[in-house]
Amino acid sequence: MTDLNIVTLVSVGAHPTSGRARRAEQDARAVELGLRLAGEHLRVVHAGDPREEALRAYLGMGLPELTVLEQPAGADALPALADFLAEAGAQLVLTGSQAETGEGSGLLPYLLAERLGWPLVVGLAAVEKVEQGHAQVLQALPRGQRRRLKVRLPFLASVDNAAPVARQSAFGPARRGELQVEAVPALTDELFADAQLQPARPRPKRLKVIKAKTAADRFKAATAKASGDGGQVLRDLTPEAGAEAIFKLLVEEGVVR
Amino acid sequence: MLNTLLPILLFAALGLAVLGAVKRFVMWRRGRPSKVDWIGGLLKMPRRYLVDLHHVVERDKYMSKTHVATAGGFVLAALLAIVVHGFGLHNRILGFALLAATVLMFVGALFVAKRRRNPPSRLSKGPWMRLPKSLLMFSVSFFIATLPVAGILPEGFGGWILAAILAVGVAWGVSELFFGMTWGGPMKHAFAGALHLAWHRRAERFGGGRSTGLKALDLDDPKAPLGVEKPTDFTWNQLLGFDACVQCGKCEAMCPAFAAGQPLNPKKLIQDMVIGLAGGNDAKFAGSPYPGIPLGEHGGGPHQPIVVQGGKGLVEADTLWSCTTCRACVEECPMMIEHVDAIVDMRRHLTLEKGSTPNKGAEVLDNLIATDNPGGFNPGGRLNWAADLNLPLMSEKGEAEVLFWVGDGAFDMRNQRTLRAFVKILKAAKVDFAVLGLEERDSGDVARRLGDEATFQTLAKRNIATLAKYRFQRIVTCDPHSFHVLKNEYGELGGRYEVLHHSTYIATLMSRNLLDLGQHKGGSVTYHDPCYLGRYNGEYEAPRAVLKAIGIEVKEMERSGFRSRCCGGGGGAPITDIPGKQRIPDMRMVDIKETGAELVAVGCPQCTAMLEGVVAPRPEIKDIAELVADVLIEAPAPVKKPVVAKAELEGVQ
């Protein structure tokens, strides 16, 4: 699989308690996955400030170099990355699911896939094999379940915490690695420039009522597939009917009032 | 006939010895350069040997007397034999002197032989079992050969038969004792050991000095190696030090990791480094192997990596990560070999180049980088433990007599009790003190011992910059690890301070009668010496003096003072957590229980955590500060409103 042209996109993360810049957790997992697949041939790309020291933490994972598409803060990374990936002839692009800094909307993989016209696999856990222009991958589902997918190349994949843990970043390779700067036209992200940032509130969660009495029950509850209580599978609907059904559910659940 | 044969044998052996010495010297010099005082070191060597080294050997009276007789007799006999038999100076007085020397050596050798009859497991067997025979052979052969010189026997006594027998005996003796010395025989320890003492990497240790701080890596030079990957990455005098090992196994007997069944044996490690120096494998090692790792599977050479990931290198990474850096091996070593330096040097390569710190190592290092504390806690919570104590902050005061270094124990709920107890004492003694508060960072102790010199230096430099902003006379801390690092390891990076452990400081407060203390009530107490306070900094007295002052008579453990057994908490060992057969703190708790004490006094947050981790029923664990605070008689203060109390506190400041 080493002849596969793999690109991992990385961002600058923030430590959850101190807020200090670091390698982003999920992006580092994407690099780990890429390193396991392509070794030193892996290309790692960041759009932003090449003087950011936290980027060296990715180099410390054993990368000889990291490409930085130089952009001022607040610029839209999407066009620059899309152009780069199209030109680089990437066959598999790995990203984290959501950035730890900036907008952090988690939309970048979707927007990139849309712009490039490539399929997107979310929650990639492993790439099993690549042959004849197709990759067989495992997608992570809740409760430790895995779904085997066959995807044609090129495609994008985002990783979350189901992907293998990133290896330790070491000082020596981090210091030796090179940050290759490429100049790209800067496009201001207008939506982001006008928007106001406020700290996120934790999402409300349903209270988990543990009914299980025995360890065996608890194990079963933790590993069983989500049973469809009240859900239904709708097939071959018109978009209107589908939207209708979704709207009805949202009203029922009290999300829309 | 002997008169022609003996000079030939003697000078041939000496010639071979010189050849071997040159060869060995070239081997050592393959290591990295290190500045030594060439001539001065050699001149000081006899004193270091006869005084400093003898002090260590003297702990084992049997061996020290044996060694004085054997080595003294041998050196004297060898010198006289060269004069008398080598140069043919058949003087009667010299003859008698040589006879006396050989008798002395013979008596010593008998005791060596006795020790070897049923040797303890720590001693290496193999060629070492042959040594007493060689010593006896040397002394007896030269004794008989010298009898005619002294005029006791007539010249030519015994004819050619005796001459032939003596020639064989002398040949055996000089092979072992002259050129065996430089060609890797057991006597190598004398030759390499003498030079090791002359060009020791910590010359400050001699003459009663102390040198325990790790040496800094040069991180500014991108070409300087980050730690030790292959044997030649050690400095040359470290390689020389390894060669000095006499395989007595005193280190092995004291090593807590070895006793716990973790795959570390300091003696074997040093011998592996010798194998690395010369090339080969460990099949011929005649001592105890690393627990759980059979002999004969590992080998290497001077230019081969010491640790091969997933393969068979010279040593396994787990061996290096088992060490608690308790320095018991260094303390015991009669050859003054620096095991801990070597282990940390190799760890540095694994962490800084390979990124392979095991288990929680990587997480802890990431936390230290991102939050300045190993637990990854929000740095803003560093002073939460003292939210109600109204602690004076350096950033507000600018100067104070005492800077109270809180340490990362600030985030640990158990240690917060100790910290609060110590604040109570400081306040009772009306000490002018202040804390750095949120400006304090981890001292870098764990990062450095996990091999992450880069993170250590970053933390240290930032702490030094913070400390440079304020004026204070001394730093006092409840954490021996911070104490050691601030006192002994910041100096090389430009931070020089007077640093005291809280037990020392409480002792001075007591001697100045600043504390009104009652007497300890309750059962018997033993005291556990923290490695970083005792062996690293020589403070054994103050904690005992403090305990005595509050009416505690310490029931000493068998292993206390400089022989104290580690709690298992040092050197990042709880983080790398290498499995063994038993846990080190459990073994220490057995030591404690043997004293019958109901309470164990400690002076270190790591020791507290490790010993409290032992399952009950077990003696209670209390820090010295807690014990003192418990018996503190506070001045009967009239009930005041908080506002007034605060104003008064500020008046004290």
PDB file of N, CA and C in Angstrom, chain A residues 102-142:
ATOM      1  N   GLY A 102     -10.370  27.678  16.212  1.00  0.00           N
ATOM      2  CA  GLY A 102     -11.063  28.340  15.111  1.00  0.00           C
ATOM      3  C   GLY A 102     -12.528  27.966  15.097  1.00  0.00           C
ATOM      4  N   GLU A 103     -13.065  27.816  13.889  1.00  0.00           N
ATOM      5  CA  GLU A 103     -14.492  27.572  13.755  1.00  0.00           C
ATOM      6  C   GLU A 103     -14.886  26.224  14.356  1.00  0.00           C
ATOM      7  N   GLY A 104     -14.099  25.225  14.054  1.00  0.00           N
ATOM      8  CA  GLY A 104     -14.356  23.907  14.629  1.00  0.00           C
ATOM      9  C   GLY A 104     -15.728  23.353  14.313  1.00  0.00           C
ATOM     10  N   SER A 105     -16.227  23.675  13.114  1.00  0.00           N
ATOM     11  CA  SER A 105     -17.583  23.231  12.788  1.00  0.00           C
ATOM     12  C   SER A 105     -17.609  21.764  12.383  1.00  0.00           C
ATOM     13  N   GLY A 106     -16.468  21.233  12.020  1.00  0.00           N
ATOM     14  CA  GLY A 106     -16.431  19.847  11.558  1.00  0.00           C
ATOM     15  C   GLY A 106     -16.914  19.708  10.131  1.00  0.00           C
ATOM     16  N   LEU A 107     -17.071  20.823   9.443  1.00  0.00           N
ATOM     17  CA  LEU A 107     -17.634  20.764   8.089  1.00  0.00           C
ATOM     18  C   LEU A 107     -16.566  20.605   7.009  1.00  0.00           C
ATOM     19  N   LEU A 108     -15.315  20.883   7.372  1.00  0.00           N
ATOM     20  CA  LEU A 108     -14.282  20.903   6.337  1.00  0.00           C
ATOM     21  C   LEU A 108     -14.230  19.636   5.493  1.00  0.00           C
ATOM     22  N   PRO A 109     -14.229  18.429   6.094  1.00  0.00           N
ATOM     23  CA  PRO A 109     -14.183  17.241   5.243  1.00  0.00           C
ATOM     24  C   PRO A 109     -15.354  17.170   4.267  1.00  0.00           C
ATOM     25  N   TYR A 110     -16.541  17.571   4.731  1.00  0.00           N
ATOM     26  CA  TYR A 110     -17.718  17.507   3.861  1.00  0.00           C
ATOM     27  C   TYR A 110     -17.587  18.491   2.717  1.00  0.00           C
ATOM     28  N   LEU A 111     -17.165  19.739   3.051  1.00  0.00           N
ATOM     29  CA  LEU A 111     -17.054  20.762   2.018  1.00  0.00           C
ATOM     30  C   LEU A 111     -15.966  20.407   1.004  1.00  0.00           C
ATOM     31  N   LEU A 112     -14.874  19.838   1.516  1.00  0.00           N
ATOM     32  CA  LEU A 112     -13.790  19.435   0.614  1.00  0.00           C
ATOM     33  C   LEU A 112     -14.271  18.339  -0.324  1.00  0.00           C
ATOM     34  N   ALA A 113     -14.961  17.350   0.250  1.00  0.00           N
ATOM     35  CA  ALA A 113     -15.451  16.232  -0.547  1.00  0.00           C
ATOM     36  C   ALA A 113     -16.412  16.735  -1.610  1.00  0.00           C
ATOM     37  N   GLU A 114     -17.233  17.697  -1.208  1.00  0.00           N
ATOM     38  CA  GLU A 114     -18.209  18.252  -2.146  1.00  0.00           C
ATOM     39  C   GLU A 114     -17.490  18.960  -3.286  1.00  0.00           C
ATOM     40  N   ARG A 115     -16.493  19.763  -2.925  1.00  0.00           N
ATOM     41  CA  ARG A 115     -15.795  20.551  -3.924  1.00  0.00           C
ATOM     42  C   ARG A 115     -14.985  19.662  -4.874  1.00  0.00           C
ATOM     43  N   LEU A 116     -14.393  18.599  -4.321  1.00  0.00           N
ATOM     44  CA  LEU A 116     -13.569  17.714  -5.154  1.00  0.00           C
ATOM     45  C   LEU A 116     -14.421  16.669  -5.865  1.00  0.00           C
ATOM     46  N   GLY A 117     -15.640  16.510  -5.386  1.00  0.00           N
ATOM     47  CA  GLY A 117     -16.498  15.486  -5.966  1.00  0.00           C
ATOM     48  C   GLY A 117     -16.083  14.084  -5.564  1.00  0.00           C
ATOM     49  N   TRP A 118     -15.496  13.929  -4.376  1.00  0.00           N
ATOM     50  CA  TRP A 118     -15.028  12.624  -3.917  1.00  0.00           C
ATOM     51  C   TRP A 118     -15.969  12.094  -2.841  1.00  0.00           C
ATOM     52  N   PRO A 119     -15.974  10.779  -2.658  1.00  0.00           N
ATOM     53  CA  PRO A 119     -16.734  10.251  -1.515  1.00  0.00           C
ATOM     54  C   PRO A 119     -16.034  10.577  -0.188  1.00  0.00           C
ATOM     55  N   LEU A 120     -16.824  10.630   0.863  1.00  0.00           N
ATOM     56  CA  LEU A 120     -16.266  10.886   2.202  1.00  0.00           C
ATOM     57  C   LEU A 120     -16.674   9.753   3.136  1.00  0.00           C
ATOM     58  N   VAL A 121     -15.696   9.190   3.832  1.00  0.00           N
ATOM     59  CA  VAL A 121     -15.990   8.188   4.858  1.00  0.00           C
ATOM     60  C   VAL A 121     -15.769   8.850   6.206  1.00  0.00           C
ATOM     61  N   VAL A 122     -16.778   8.913   7.036  1.00  0.00           N
ATOM     62  CA  VAL A 122     -16.556   9.490   8.361  1.00  0.00           C
ATOM     63  C   VAL A 122     -16.261   8.359   9.343  1.00  0.00           C
ATOM     64  N   GLY A 123     -15.488   8.706  10.353  1.00  0.00           N
ATOM     65  CA  GLY A 123     -15.177   7.725  11.400  1.00  0.00           C
ATOM     66  C   GLY A 123     -14.368   6.558  10.881  1.00  0.00           C
ATOM     67  N   LEU A 124     -13.362   6.827  10.055  1.00  0.00           N
ATOM     68  CA  LEU A 124     -12.521   5.745   9.537  1.00  0.00           C
ATOM     69  C   LEU A 124     -11.732   5.127  10.693  1.00  0.00           C
ATOM     70  N   ALA A 125     -11.792   3.802  10.788  1.00  0.00           N
ATOM     71  CA  ALA A 125     -11.047   3.137  11.863  1.00  0.00           C
ATOM     72  C   ALA A 125      -9.808   2.433  11.327  1.00  0.00           C
ATOM     73  N   ALA A 126      -9.894   1.896  10.123  1.00  0.00           N
ATOM     74  CA  ALA A 126      -8.747   1.175   9.560  1.00  0.00           C
ATOM     75  C   ALA A 126      -8.923   1.039   8.058  1.00  0.00           C
ATOM     76  N   VAL A 127      -7.797   1.014   7.358  1.00  0.00           N
ATOM     77  CA  VAL A 127      -7.824   0.705   5.926  1.00  0.00           C
ATOM     78  C   VAL A 127      -7.320  -0.722   5.805  1.00  0.00           C
ATOM     79  N   GLU A 128      -8.154  -1.619   5.327  1.00  0.00           N
ATOM     80  CA  GLU A 128      -7.783  -3.036   5.300  1.00  0.00           C
ATOM     81  C   GLU A 128      -6.937  -3.368   4.086  1.00  0.00           C
ATOM     82  N   LYS A 129      -7.409  -2.964   2.919  1.00  0.00           N
ATOM     83  CA  LYS A 129      -6.580  -3.208   1.730  1.00  0.00           C
ATOM     84  C   LYS A 129      -6.990  -2.257   0.625  1.00  0.00           C
ATOM     85  N   VAL A 130      -6.068  -2.073  -0.288  1.00  0.00           N
ATOM     86  CA  VAL A 130      -6.331  -1.231  -1.450  1.00  0.00           C
ATOM     87  C   VAL A 130      -5.959  -2.028  -2.671  1.00  0.00           C
ATOM     88  N   GLU A 131      -6.929  -2.241  -3.585  1.00  0.00           N
ATOM     89  CA  GLU A 131      -6.574  -2.910  -4.841  1.00  0.00           C
ATOM     90  C   GLU A 131      -7.497  -2.453  -5.947  1.00  0.00           C
ATOM     91  N   GLN A 132      -6.919  -2.370  -7.099  1.00  0.00           N
ATOM     92  CA  GLN A 132      -7.642  -2.011  -8.321  1.00  0.00           C
ATOM     93  C   GLN A 132      -8.522  -0.777  -8.134  1.00  0.00           C
ATOM     94  N   GLY A 133      -7.911   0.239  -7.578  1.00  0.00           N
ATOM     95  CA  GLY A 133      -8.627   1.509  -7.491  1.00  0.00           C
ATOM     96  C   GLY A 133      -9.727   1.543  -6.456  1.00  0.00           C
ATOM     97  N   HIS A 134      -9.809   0.500  -5.647  1.00  0.00           N
ATOM     98  CA  HIS A 134     -10.800   0.495  -4.574  1.00  0.00           C
ATOM     99  C   HIS A 134     -10.122   0.204  -3.240  1.00  0.00           C
ATOM    100  N   ALA A 135     -10.664   0.800  -2.194  1.00  0.00           N
ATOM    101  CA  ALA A 135     -10.125   0.529  -0.858  1.00  0.00           C
ATOM    102  C   ALA A 135     -11.190  -0.164  -0.024  1.00  0.00           C
ATOM    103  N   GLN A 136     -10.772  -1.140   0.740  1.00  0.00           N
ATOM    104  CA  GLN A 136     -11.694  -1.772   1.687  1.00  0.00           C
ATOM    105  C   GLN A 136     -11.364  -1.232   3.067  1.00  0.00           C
ATOM    106  N   VAL A 137     -12.307  -0.534   3.663  1.00  0.00           N
ATOM    107  CA  VAL A 137     -12.024   0.142   4.925  1.00  0.00           C
ATOM    108  C   VAL A 137     -13.029  -0.273   5.988  1.00  0.00           C
ATOM    109  N   LEU A 138     -12.664  -0.015   7.234  1.00  0.00           N
ATOM    110  CA  LEU A 138     -13.592  -0.230   8.345  1.00  0.00           C
ATOM    111  C   LEU A 138     -14.023   1.122   8.866  1.00  0.00           C
ATOM    112  N   GLN A 139     -15.333   1.266   8.995  1.00  0.00           N
ATOM    113  CA  GLN A 139     -15.868   2.510   9.527  1.00  0.00           C
ATOM    114  C   GLN A 139     -16.348   2.250  10.952  1.00  0.00           C
ATOM    115  N   ALA A 140     -16.011   3.187  11.843  1.00  0.00           N
ATOM    116  CA  ALA A 140     -16.406   2.998  13.241  1.00  0.00           C
ATOM    117  C   ALA A 140     -17.833   3.463  13.448  1.00  0.00           C
ATOM    118  N   LEU A 141     -18.618   2.623  14.107  1.00  0.00           N
ATOM    119  CA  LEU A 141     -19.979   2.978  14.479  1.00  0.00           C
ATOM    120  C   LEU A 141     -20.033   2.978  15.999  1.00  0.00           C
ATOM    121  N   PRO A 142     -21.092   3.534  16.566  1.00  0.00           N
ATOM    122  CA  PRO A 142     -21.161   3.550  18.026  1.00  0.00           C
ATOM    123  C   PRO A 142     -21.085   2.150  18.620  1.00  0.00           C
TER     124      PRO A 142
END
